[in-house]
Short mmCIF file of C-alpha atoms in Angstrom, two decimals:
data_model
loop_
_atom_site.label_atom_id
_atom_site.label_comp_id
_atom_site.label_asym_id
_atom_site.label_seq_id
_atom_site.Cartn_x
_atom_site.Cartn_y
_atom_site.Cartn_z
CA UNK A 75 76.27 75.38 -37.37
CA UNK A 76 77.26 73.06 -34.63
CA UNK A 77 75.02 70.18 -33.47
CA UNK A 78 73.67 70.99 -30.11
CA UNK A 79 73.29 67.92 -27.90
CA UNK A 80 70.61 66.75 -25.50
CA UNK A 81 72.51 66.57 -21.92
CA UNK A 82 70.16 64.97 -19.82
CA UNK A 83 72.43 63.10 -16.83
CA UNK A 84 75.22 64.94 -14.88
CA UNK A 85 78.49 62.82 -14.30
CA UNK A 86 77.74 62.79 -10.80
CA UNK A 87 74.01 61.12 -11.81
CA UNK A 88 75.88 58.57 -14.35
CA UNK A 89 78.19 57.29 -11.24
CA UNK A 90 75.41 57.02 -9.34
CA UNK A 91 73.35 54.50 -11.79
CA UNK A 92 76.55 52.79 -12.04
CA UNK A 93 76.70 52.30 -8.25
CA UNK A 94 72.84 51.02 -8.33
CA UNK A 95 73.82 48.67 -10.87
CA UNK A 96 76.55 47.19 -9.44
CA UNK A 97 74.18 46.71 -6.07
CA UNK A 98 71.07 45.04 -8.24
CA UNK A 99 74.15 43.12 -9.90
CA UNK A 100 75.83 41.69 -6.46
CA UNK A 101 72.96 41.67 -4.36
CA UNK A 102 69.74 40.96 -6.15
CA UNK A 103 71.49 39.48 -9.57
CA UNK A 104 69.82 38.45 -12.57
CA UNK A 105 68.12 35.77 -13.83
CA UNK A 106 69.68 33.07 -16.61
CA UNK A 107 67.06 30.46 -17.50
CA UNK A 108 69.87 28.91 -19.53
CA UNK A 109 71.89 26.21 -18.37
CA UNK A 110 75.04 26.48 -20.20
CA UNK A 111 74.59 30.57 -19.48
CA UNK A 112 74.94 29.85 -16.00
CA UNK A 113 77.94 27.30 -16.45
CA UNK A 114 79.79 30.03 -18.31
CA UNK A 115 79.07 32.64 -15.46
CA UNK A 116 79.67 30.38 -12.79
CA UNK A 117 83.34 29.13 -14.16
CA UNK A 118 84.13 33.04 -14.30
CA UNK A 119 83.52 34.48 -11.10
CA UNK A 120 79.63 34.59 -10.65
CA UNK A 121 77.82 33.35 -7.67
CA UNK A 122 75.05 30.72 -9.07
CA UNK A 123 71.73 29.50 -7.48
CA UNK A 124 70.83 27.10 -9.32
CA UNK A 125 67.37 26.40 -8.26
CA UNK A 126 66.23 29.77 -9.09
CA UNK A 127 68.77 30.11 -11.97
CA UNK A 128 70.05 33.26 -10.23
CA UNK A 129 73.51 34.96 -11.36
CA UNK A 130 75.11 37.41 -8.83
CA UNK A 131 78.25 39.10 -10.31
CA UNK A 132 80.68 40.83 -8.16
CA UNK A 133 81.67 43.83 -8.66
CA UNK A 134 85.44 42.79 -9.52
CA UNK A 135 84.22 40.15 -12.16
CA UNK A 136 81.82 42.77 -13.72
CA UNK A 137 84.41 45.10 -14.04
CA UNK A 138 86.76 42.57 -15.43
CA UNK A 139 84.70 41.68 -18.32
CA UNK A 140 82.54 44.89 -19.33
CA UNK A 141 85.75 46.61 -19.83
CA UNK A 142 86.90 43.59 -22.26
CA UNK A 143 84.18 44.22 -24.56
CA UNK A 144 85.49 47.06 -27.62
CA UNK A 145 83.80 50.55 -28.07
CA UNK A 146 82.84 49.68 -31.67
CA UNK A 147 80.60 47.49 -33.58
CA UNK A 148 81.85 47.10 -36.95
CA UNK A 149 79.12 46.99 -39.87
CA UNK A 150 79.50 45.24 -43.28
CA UNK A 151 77.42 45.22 -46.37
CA UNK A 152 76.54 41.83 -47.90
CA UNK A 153 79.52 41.78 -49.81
CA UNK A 154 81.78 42.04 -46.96
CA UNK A 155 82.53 45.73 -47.38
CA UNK A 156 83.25 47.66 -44.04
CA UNK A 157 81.21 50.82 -44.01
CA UNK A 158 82.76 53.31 -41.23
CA UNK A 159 80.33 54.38 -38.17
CA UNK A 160 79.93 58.07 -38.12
CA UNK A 161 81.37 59.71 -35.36
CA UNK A 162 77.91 61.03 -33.99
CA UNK A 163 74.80 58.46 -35.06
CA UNK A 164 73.16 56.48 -37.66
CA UNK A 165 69.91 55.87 -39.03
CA UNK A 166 68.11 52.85 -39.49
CA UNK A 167 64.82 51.15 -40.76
CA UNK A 168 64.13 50.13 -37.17
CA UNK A 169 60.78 48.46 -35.92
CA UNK A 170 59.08 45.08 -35.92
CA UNK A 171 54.98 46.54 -36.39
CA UNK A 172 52.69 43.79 -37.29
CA UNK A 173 50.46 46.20 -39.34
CA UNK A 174 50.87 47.82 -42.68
CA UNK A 175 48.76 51.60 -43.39
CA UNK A 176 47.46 50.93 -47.36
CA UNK A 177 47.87 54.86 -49.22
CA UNK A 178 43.72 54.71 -48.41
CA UNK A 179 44.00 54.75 -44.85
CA UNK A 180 43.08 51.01 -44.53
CA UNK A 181 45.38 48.32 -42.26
CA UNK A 182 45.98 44.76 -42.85
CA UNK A 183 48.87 42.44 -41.12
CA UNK A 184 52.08 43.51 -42.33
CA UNK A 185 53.58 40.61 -44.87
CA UNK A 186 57.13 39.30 -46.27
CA UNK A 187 56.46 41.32 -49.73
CA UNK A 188 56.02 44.69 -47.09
CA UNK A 189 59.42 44.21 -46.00
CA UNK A 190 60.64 44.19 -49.84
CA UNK A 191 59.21 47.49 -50.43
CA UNK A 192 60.98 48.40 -47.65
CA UNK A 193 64.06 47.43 -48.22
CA UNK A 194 64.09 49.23 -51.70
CA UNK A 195 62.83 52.49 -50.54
CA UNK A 196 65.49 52.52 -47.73
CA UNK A 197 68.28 51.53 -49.85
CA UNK A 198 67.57 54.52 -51.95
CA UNK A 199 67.14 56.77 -49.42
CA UNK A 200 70.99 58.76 -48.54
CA UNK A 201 69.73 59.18 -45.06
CA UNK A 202 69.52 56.03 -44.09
CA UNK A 203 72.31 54.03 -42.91
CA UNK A 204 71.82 50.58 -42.47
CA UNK A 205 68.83 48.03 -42.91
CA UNK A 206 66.95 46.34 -40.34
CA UNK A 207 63.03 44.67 -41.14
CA UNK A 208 61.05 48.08 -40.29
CA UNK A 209 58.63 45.30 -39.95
CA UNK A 210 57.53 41.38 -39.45
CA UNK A 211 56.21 39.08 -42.12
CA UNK A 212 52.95 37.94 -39.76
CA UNK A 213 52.22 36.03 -42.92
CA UNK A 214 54.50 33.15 -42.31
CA UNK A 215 54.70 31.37 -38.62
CA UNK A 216 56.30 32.87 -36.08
CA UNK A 217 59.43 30.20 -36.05
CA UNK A 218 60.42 31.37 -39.26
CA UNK A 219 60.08 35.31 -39.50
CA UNK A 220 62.79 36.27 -38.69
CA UNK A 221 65.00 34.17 -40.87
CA UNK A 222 63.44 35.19 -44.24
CA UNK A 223 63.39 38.62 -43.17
CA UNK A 224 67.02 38.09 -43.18
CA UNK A 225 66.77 36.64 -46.92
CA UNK A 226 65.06 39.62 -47.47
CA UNK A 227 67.47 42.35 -45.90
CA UNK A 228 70.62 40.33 -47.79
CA UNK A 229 68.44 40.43 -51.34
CA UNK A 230 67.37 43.50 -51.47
CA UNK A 231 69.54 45.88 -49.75
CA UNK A 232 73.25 47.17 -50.67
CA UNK A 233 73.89 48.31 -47.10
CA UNK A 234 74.77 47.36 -43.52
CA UNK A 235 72.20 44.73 -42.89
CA UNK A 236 71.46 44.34 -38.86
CA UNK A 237 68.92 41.41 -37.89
CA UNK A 238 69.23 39.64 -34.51
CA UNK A 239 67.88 35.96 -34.20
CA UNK A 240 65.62 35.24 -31.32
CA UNK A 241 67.20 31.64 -30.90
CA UNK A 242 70.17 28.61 -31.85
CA UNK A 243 68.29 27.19 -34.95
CA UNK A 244 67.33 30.86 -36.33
CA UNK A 245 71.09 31.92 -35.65
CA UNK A 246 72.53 28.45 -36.90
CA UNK A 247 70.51 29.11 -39.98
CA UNK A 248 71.78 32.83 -40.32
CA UNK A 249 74.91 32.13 -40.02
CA UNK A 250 74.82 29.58 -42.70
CA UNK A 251 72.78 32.52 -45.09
CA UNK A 252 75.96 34.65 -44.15
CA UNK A 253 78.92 31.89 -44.98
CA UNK A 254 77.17 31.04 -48.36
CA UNK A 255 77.12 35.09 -49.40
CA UNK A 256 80.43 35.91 -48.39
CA UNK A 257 82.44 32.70 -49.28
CA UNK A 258 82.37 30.61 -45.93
CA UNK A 259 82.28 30.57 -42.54
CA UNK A 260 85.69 32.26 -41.97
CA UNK A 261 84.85 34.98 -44.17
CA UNK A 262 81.79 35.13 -42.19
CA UNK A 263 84.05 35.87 -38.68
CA UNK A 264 86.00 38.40 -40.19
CA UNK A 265 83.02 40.27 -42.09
CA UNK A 266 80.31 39.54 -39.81
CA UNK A 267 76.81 40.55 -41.35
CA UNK A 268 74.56 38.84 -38.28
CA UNK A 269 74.26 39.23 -35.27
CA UNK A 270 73.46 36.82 -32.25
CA UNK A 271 71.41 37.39 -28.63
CA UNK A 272 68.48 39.69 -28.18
CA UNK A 273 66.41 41.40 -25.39
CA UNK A 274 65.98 41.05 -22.26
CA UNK A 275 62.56 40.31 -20.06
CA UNK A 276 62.26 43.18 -17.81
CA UNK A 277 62.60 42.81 -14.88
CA UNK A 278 66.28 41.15 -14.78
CA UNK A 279 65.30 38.27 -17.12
CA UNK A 280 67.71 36.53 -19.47
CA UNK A 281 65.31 33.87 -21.95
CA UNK A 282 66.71 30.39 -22.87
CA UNK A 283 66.13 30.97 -26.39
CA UNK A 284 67.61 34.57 -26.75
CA UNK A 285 70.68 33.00 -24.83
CA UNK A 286 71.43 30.06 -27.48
CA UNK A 287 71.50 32.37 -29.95
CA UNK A 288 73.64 34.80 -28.05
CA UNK A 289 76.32 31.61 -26.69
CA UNK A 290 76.35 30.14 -30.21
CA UNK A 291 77.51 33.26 -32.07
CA UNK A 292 80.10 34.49 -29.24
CA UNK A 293 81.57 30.94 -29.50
CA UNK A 294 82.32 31.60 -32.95
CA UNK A 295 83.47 35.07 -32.42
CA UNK A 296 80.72 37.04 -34.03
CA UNK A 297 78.77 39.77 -32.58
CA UNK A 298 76.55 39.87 -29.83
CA UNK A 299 74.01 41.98 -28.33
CA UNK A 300 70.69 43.14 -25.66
CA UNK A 301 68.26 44.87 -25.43
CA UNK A 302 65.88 45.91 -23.05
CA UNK A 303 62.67 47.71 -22.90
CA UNK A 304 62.62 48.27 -19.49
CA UNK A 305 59.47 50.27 -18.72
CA UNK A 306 58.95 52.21 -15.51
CA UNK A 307 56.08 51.37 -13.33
CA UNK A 308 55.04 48.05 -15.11
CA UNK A 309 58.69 46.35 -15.16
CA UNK A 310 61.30 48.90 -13.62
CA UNK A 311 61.13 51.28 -10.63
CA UNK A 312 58.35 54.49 -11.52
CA UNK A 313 61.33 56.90 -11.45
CA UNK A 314 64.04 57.56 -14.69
CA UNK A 315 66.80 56.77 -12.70
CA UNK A 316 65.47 53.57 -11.24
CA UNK A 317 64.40 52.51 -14.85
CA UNK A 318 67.86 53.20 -16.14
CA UNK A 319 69.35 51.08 -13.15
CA UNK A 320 67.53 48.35 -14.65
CA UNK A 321 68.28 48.63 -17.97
CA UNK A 322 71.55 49.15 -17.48
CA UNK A 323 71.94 45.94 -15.14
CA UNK A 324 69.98 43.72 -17.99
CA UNK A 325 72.63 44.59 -20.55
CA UNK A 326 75.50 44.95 -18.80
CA UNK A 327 75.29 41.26 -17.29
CA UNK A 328 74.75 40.13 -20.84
CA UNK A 329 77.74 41.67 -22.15
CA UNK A 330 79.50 40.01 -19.34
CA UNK A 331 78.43 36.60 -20.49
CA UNK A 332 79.73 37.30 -23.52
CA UNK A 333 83.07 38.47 -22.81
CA UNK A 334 83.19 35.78 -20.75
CA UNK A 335 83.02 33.50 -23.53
CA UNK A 336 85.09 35.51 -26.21
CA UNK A 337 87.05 38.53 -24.73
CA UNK A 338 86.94 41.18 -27.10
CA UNK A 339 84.02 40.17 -28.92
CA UNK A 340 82.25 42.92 -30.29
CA UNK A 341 78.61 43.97 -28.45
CA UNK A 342 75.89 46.27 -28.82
CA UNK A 343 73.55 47.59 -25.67
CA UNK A 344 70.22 48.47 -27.03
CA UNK A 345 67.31 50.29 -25.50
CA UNK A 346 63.72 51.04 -26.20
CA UNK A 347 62.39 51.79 -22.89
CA UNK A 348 59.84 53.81 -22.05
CA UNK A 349 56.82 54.60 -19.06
CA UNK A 350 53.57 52.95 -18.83
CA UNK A 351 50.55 54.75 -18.79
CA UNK A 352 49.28 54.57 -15.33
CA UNK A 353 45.78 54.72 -16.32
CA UNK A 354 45.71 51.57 -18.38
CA UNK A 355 49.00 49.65 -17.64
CA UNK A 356 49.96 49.74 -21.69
CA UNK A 357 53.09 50.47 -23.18
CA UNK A 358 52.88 53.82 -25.03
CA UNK A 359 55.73 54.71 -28.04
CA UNK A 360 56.48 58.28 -28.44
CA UNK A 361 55.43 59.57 -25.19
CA UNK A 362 57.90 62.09 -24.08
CA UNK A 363 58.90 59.39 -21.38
CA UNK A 364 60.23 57.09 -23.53
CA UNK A 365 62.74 59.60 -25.34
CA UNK A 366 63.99 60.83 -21.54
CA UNK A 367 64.45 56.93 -21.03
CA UNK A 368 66.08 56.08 -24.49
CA UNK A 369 68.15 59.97 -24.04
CA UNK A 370 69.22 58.70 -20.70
CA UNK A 371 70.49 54.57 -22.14
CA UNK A 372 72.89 56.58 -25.09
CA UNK A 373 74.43 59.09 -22.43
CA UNK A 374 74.92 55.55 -20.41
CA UNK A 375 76.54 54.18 -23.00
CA UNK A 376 79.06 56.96 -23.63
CA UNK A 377 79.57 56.92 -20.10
CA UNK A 378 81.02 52.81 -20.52
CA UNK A 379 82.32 53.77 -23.98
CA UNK A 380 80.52 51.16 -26.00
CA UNK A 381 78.19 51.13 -29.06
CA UNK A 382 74.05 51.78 -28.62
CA UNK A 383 71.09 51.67 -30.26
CA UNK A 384 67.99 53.16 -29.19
CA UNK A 385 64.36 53.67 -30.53
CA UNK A 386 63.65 57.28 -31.60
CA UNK A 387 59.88 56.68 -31.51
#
């Protein structure tokens, strides 16, 4: 039996979102709060404020540069092995929840040792693809969870490991992790097992932080990526489309950035968007919002032909 997928924009609706973005792109643009980010931009086309660290891209220079950036991102095991993406989607131990449910219905904050168990059930499991955290140690300070979830991921699983670091030391320190298991740094670049940048702040926000991490690893020619959980009515436009628009303009001017810096590097958009509850002004997961949201960000990103991962919540 055939798969039978969800088709939820027409082409006409696609062009359309790509029009929008291109307008929030060249007229509003998007904020950098990274100096060396907006040096970068600047030296490539971009039109820079920089008293409000503004970055307006026109049109020319976005097209330029998204269409540098390569419709795959390749995925390696800790030993360096390539492991081929299937042609439709994989599966991984997504999620970063700060609480762990005990067999006896009790929670506690989620620990290092949860992310072991983790990391041995999904390694057994043939459905699952590649390993990310599934959750955060809360048990060690915040500087420092990410990295030894990354000592965990390496340790104790056999496939593609995927963990981006939030900043320069964290991805400094990956990358080191990385050259040590697979014999050095240029082993490193041409088996890349990390992965630098992050996510966006909606609405149109690019962090300091996120962007170290992001210029360090295109610099040395290793993948990059962003996310963006743009969320309509709180930090996007109330309707689907106007929610994509923004989305689509957070990522798109990241991947720009880092074409900019490496042509060709490889880059991942990511999405785990969703609606707010009106009511309250929360972020609800699962709602049937979020999949329309997360539907509409992989149909986007067969539309510009490059690689996407979004939250099935």
């Amino acid at each position: 039996m055939g798969k039978s997928l969800l088709k939820l924009l027409s082409k006409e609706d696609l062009d359309k979102i790509h029009r929008a973005t291109v307008k929030v792109l060249e007229e509003a643009g998007v904020k950098f709060l990274n100096d060396e980010a907006l040096d970068i931009l600047e030296k490539n086309g971009a039109i820079v404020d920089r008293k409000t660290k503004i970055a307006k891209i026109p049109e020319a220079v976005f097209d330029e540069f998204r269409k540098k950036a390569p419709s795959e991102l390749p995925r390696y095991t800790r030993e360096g092995k390539k492991i081929p993406n299937p042609k439709d989607f994989s599966i991984m131990t997504f999620g970063e929840g700060t609480y762990f449910t005990e067999r006896d219905g009790t929670q506690r904050p989620s620990t290092l040792e949860d992310i072991k168990k983790i990391m041995i059930v999904g390694d057994a499991l043939e459905n699952v693809d590649i390993a990310w955290v599934g959750s955060m140690p809360t048990d060690l300070h915040p500087n420092v969870q990410m990295i030894h979830s990354f000592e965990v991921l390496v340790n104790y699983s056999t496939k593609p490991v995927f963990l981006f670091t939030e900043n320069g030391d964290q991805m400094r320190y990956a990358m080191r992790i990385g050259a040590a298991l697979l014999g050095g740094m240029e082993e490193l670049k041409k088996t890349p097992i990390t992965v630098g940048g992050g996510w966006a702040t909606s609405p149109l926000v690019h962090a300091k932080e996120i962007l170290d991490s992001q210029i360090m690893a295109a610099k040395e020619g290793l993948p990059t990526l962003c996310g963006s959980m743009a969320t309509a009515i709180t930090t996007a436009p109330a309707t689907l489309a106007g929610t994509l628009v923004v989305w689509n303009a957070e990522v798109l001017s990241s991947l720009v950035l880092s074409q900019m810096i490496a042509p060709g590097v490889p880059f991942e958009i990511e999405c785990s968007g969703s609606a707010a509850d009106p009511r309250k002004g929360y972020y609800p997961v699962g709602n049937p919002e979020m999949a329309l949201v997360n539907a509409g960000c992989m149909e986007l990103s067969h539309y510009y032909d490059l690689p996407c991962l979004i939250a099935a919540c």
